[in-house]
mmCIF file of C-alpha atoms in Angstrom:
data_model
loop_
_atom_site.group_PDB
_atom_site.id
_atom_site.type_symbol
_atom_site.label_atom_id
_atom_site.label_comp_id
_atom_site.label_asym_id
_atom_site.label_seq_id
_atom_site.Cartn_x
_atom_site.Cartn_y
_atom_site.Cartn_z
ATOM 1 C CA UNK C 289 -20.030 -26.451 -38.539
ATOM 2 C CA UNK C 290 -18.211 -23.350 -39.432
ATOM 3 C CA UNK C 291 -21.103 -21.154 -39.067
ATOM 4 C CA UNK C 292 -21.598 -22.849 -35.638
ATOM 5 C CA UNK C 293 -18.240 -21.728 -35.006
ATOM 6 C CA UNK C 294 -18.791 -18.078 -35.642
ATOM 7 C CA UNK C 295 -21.788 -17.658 -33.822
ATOM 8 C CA UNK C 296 -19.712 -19.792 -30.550
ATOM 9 C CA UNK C 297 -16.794 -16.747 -31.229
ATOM 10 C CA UNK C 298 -18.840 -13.956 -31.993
ATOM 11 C CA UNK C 299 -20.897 -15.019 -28.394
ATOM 12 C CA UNK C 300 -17.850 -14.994 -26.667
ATOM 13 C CA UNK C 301 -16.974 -11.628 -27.881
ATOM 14 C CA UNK C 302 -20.369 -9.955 -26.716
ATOM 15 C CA UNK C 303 -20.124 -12.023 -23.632
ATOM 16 C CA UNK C 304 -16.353 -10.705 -22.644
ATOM 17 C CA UNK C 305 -16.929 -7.115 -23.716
ATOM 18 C CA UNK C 306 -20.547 -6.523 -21.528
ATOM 19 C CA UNK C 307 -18.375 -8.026 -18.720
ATOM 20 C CA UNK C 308 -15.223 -5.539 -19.446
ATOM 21 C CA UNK C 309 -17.784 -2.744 -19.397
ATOM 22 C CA UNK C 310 -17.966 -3.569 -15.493
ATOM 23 C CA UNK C 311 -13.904 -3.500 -14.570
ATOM 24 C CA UNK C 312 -13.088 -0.190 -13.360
ATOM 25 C CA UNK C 313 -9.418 1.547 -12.548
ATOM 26 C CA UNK C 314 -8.917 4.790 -10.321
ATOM 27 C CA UNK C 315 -5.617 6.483 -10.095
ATOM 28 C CA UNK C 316 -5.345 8.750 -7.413
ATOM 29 C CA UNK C 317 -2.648 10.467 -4.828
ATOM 30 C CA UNK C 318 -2.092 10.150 -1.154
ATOM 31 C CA UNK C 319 -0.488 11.524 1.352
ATOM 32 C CA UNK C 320 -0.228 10.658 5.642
ATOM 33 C CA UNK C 321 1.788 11.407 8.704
ATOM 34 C CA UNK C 322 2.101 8.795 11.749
ATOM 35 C CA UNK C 323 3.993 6.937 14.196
ATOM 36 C CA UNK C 324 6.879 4.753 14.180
ATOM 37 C CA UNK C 325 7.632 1.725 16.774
ATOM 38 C CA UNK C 326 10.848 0.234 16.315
ATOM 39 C CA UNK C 327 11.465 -3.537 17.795
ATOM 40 C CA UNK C 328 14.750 -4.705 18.131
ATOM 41 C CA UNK C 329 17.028 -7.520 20.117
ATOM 42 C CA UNK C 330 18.911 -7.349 23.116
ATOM 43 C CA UNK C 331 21.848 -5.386 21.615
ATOM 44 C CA UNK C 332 19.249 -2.498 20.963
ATOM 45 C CA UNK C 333 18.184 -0.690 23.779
ATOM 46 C CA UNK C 334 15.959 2.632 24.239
ATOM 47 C CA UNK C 335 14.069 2.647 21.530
ATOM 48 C CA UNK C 336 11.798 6.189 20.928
ATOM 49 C CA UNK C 337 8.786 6.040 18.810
ATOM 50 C CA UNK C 338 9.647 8.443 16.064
ATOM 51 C CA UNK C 339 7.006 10.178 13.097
ATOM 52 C CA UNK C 340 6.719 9.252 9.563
ATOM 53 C CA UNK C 341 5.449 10.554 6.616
ATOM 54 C CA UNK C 342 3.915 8.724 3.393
ATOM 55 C CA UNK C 343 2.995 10.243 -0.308
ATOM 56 C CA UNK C 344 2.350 8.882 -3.055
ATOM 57 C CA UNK C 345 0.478 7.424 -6.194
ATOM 58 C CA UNK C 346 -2.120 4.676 -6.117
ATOM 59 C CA UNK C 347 -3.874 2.516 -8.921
ATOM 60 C CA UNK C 348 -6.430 0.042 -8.271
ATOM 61 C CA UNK C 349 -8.062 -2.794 -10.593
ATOM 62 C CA UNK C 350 -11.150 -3.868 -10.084
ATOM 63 C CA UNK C 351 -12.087 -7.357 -10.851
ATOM 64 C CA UNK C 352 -15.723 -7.043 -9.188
ATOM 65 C CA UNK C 353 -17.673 -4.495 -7.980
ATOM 66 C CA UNK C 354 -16.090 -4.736 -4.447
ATOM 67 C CA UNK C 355 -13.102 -6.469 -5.016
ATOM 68 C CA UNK C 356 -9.866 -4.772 -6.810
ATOM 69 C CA UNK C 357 -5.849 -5.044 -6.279
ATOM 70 C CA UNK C 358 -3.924 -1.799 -5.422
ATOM 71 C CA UNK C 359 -0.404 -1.226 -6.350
ATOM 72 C CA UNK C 360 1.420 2.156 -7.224
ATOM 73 C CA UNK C 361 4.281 3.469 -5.410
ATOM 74 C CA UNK C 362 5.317 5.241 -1.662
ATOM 75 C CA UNK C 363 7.856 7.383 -0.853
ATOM 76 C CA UNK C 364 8.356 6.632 2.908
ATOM 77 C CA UNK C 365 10.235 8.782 5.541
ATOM 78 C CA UNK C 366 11.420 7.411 8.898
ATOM 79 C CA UNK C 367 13.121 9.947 11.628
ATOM 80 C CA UNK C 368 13.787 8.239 14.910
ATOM 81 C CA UNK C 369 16.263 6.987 17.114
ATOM 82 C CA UNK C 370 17.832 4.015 18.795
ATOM 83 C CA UNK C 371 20.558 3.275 21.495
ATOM 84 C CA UNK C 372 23.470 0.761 20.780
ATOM 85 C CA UNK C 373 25.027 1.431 23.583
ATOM 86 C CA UNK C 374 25.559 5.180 22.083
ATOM 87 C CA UNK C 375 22.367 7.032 20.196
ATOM 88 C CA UNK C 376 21.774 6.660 16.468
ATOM 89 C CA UNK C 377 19.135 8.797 14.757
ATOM 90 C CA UNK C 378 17.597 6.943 11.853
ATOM 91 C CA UNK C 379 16.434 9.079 9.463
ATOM 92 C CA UNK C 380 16.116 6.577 6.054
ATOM 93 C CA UNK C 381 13.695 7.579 3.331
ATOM 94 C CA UNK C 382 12.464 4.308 1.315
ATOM 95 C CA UNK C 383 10.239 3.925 -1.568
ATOM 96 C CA UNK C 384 7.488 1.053 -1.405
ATOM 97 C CA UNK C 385 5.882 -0.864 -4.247
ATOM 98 C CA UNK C 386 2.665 -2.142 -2.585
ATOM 99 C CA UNK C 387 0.572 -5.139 -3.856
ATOM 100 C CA UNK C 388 -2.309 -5.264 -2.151
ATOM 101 C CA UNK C 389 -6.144 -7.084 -2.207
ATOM 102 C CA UNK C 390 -8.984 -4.284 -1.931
ATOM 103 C CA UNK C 391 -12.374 -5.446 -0.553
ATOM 104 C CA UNK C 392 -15.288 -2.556 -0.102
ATOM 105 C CA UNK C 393 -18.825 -2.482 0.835
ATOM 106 C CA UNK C 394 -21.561 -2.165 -1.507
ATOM 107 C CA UNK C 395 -22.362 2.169 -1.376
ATOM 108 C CA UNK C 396 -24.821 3.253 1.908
ATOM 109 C CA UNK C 397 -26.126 6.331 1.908
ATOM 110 C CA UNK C 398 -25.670 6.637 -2.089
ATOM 111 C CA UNK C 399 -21.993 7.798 -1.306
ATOM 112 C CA UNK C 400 -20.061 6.262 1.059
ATOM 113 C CA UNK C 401 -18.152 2.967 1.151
ATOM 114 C CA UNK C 402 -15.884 1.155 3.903
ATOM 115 C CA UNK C 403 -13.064 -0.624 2.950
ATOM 116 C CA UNK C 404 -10.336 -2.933 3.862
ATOM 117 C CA UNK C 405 -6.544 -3.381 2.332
ATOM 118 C CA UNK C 406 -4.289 -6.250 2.774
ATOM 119 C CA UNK C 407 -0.965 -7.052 1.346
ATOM 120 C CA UNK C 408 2.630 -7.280 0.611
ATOM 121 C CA UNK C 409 5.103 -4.013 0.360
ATOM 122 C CA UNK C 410 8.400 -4.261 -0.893
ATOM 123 C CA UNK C 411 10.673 -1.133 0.194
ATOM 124 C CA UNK C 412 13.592 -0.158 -1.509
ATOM 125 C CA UNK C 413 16.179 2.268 0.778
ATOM 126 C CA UNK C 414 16.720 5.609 -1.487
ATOM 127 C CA UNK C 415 18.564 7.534 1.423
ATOM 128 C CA UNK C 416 20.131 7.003 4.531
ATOM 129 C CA UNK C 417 21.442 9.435 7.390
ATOM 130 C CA UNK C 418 24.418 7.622 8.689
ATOM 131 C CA UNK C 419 26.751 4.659 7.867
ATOM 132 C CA UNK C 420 25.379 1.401 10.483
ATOM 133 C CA UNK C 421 24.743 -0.601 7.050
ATOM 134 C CA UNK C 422 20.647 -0.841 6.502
ATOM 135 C CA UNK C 423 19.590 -3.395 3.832
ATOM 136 C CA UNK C 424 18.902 -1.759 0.584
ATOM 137 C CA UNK C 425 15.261 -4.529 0.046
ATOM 138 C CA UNK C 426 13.182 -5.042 3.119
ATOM 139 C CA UNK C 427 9.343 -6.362 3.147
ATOM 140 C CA UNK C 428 6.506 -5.011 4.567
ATOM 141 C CA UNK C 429 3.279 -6.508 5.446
ATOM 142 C CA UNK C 430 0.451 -3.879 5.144
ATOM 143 C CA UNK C 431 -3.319 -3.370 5.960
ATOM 144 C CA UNK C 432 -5.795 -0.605 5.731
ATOM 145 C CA UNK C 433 -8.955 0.338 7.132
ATOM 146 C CA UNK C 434 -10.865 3.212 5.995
ATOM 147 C CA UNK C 435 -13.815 5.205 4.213
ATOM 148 C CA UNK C 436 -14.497 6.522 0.873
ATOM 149 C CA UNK C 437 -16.560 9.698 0.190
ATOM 150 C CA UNK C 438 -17.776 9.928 -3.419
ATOM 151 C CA UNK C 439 -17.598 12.935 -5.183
ATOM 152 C CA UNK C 440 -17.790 14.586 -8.382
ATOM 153 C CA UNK C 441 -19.712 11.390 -9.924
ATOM 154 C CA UNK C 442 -17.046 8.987 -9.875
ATOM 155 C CA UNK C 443 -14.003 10.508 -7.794
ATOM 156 C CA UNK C 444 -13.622 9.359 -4.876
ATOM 157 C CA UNK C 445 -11.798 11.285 -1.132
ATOM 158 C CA UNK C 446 -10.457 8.725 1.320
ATOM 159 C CA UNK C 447 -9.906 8.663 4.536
ATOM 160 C CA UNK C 448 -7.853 5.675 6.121
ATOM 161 C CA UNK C 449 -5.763 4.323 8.728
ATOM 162 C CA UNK C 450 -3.029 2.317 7.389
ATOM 163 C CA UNK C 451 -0.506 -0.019 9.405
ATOM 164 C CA UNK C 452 2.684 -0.951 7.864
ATOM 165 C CA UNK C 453 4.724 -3.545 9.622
ATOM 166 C CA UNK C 454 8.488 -4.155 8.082
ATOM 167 C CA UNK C 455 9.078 -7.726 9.270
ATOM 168 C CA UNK C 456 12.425 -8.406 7.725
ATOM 169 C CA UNK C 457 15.399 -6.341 9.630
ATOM 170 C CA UNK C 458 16.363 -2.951 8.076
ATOM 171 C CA UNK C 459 19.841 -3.797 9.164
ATOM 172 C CA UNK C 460 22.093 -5.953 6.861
ATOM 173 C CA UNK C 461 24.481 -6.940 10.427
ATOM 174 C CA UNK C 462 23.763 -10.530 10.809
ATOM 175 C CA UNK C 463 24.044 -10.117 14.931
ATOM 176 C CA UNK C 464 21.386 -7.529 15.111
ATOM 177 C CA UNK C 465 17.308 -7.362 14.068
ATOM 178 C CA UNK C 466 15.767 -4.494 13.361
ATOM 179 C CA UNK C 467 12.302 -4.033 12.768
ATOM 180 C CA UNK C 468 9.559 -1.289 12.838
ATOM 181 C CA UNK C 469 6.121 -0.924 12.580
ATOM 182 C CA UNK C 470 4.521 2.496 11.913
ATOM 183 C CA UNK C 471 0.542 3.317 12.017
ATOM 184 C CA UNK C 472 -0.646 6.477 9.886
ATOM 185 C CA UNK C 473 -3.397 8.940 8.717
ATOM 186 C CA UNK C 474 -3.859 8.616 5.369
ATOM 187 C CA UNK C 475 -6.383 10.897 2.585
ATOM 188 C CA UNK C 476 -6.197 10.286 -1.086
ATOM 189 C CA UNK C 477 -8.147 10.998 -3.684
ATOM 190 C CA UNK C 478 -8.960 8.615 -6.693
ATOM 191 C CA UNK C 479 -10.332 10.352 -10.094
#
């Protein structure tokens, strides 16, 4: 029985350690610029798409060959500007801890891959231009659609589009909603 035992443990061993052999992390660094929309109620009026800018670190487990989560961290830069009844200039700088489901495409032309992103971002306010009381926490939900280019073996360049849409109001005034949406241009690379 106990040598039964052994050989049942010592299977289980070989078994999980060929499989770990497969799971793979990348870390990499990104960077983007884009466009903001901002989406508001009544009391809001005039709102003007504004730019953005994104950087930051990225780390992705995967679980299969095509299928990994991505997390890391954004710093996130917002400059535009709304009317309530008089002009305010946003200008709030947030950093994002993104959780997100990778899915890619098995390789085609022995280097390339398309892939998809889809998740949850939670963005923390680390600066602020003015005093109209933004939350501190809002949520994000976030997808991204792009290509990746490998080189050097098993780096990897990418090349995305990434939407980012904060769905919980960025102000902390219960009588006014806030919300924005922002589409970017994203590279990264992953060594």
């Amino acid at each position: 029985m106990r040598r039964k035992f052994y050989f049942l443990l010592f299977a289980m061993m070989i078994s999980f350690v060929a499989t770990a052999q497969r799971f793979e992390y990348q870390f990499g660094l990104k960077g983007g610029l884009g466009v903001d929309f901002l989406s508001a109620n009544e009391d809001i009026t005039n709102k003007d798409n504004g730019f953005c800018y994104k950087f930051g670190l990225t780390g992705i487990y995967y679980f299969g060959e095509n299928y990994g989560i991505t997390s890391g961290f954004n710093i996130i830069g917002h400059d535009l500007s709304y009317y309530k009844p008089e002009k305010v200039s946003l200008s709030n700088t947030y950093f994002q801890i993104p959780v997100l489901l990778k899915m890619r495409t098995d390789a085609f032309a022995s280097k390339f891959r398309i892939f998809g992103e889809i998740g949850y971002g939670l963005d923390l306010l680390v600066k602020e231009n003015d005093e109209h009381n933004y939350r501190d926490v809002c949520s994000s939900f976030i997808m991204h659609l792009g290509l990746e280019v490998e080189v050097l073996n098993r780096s990897a360049l990418q090349f995305m589009v990434a939407y980012d849409n904060v769905f919980s109001s960025m102000l902390s005034d219960g009588n006014n909603k806030l919300t924005m949406n922002n589409l970017c241009f994203e590279i990264g690379f992953l060594f």
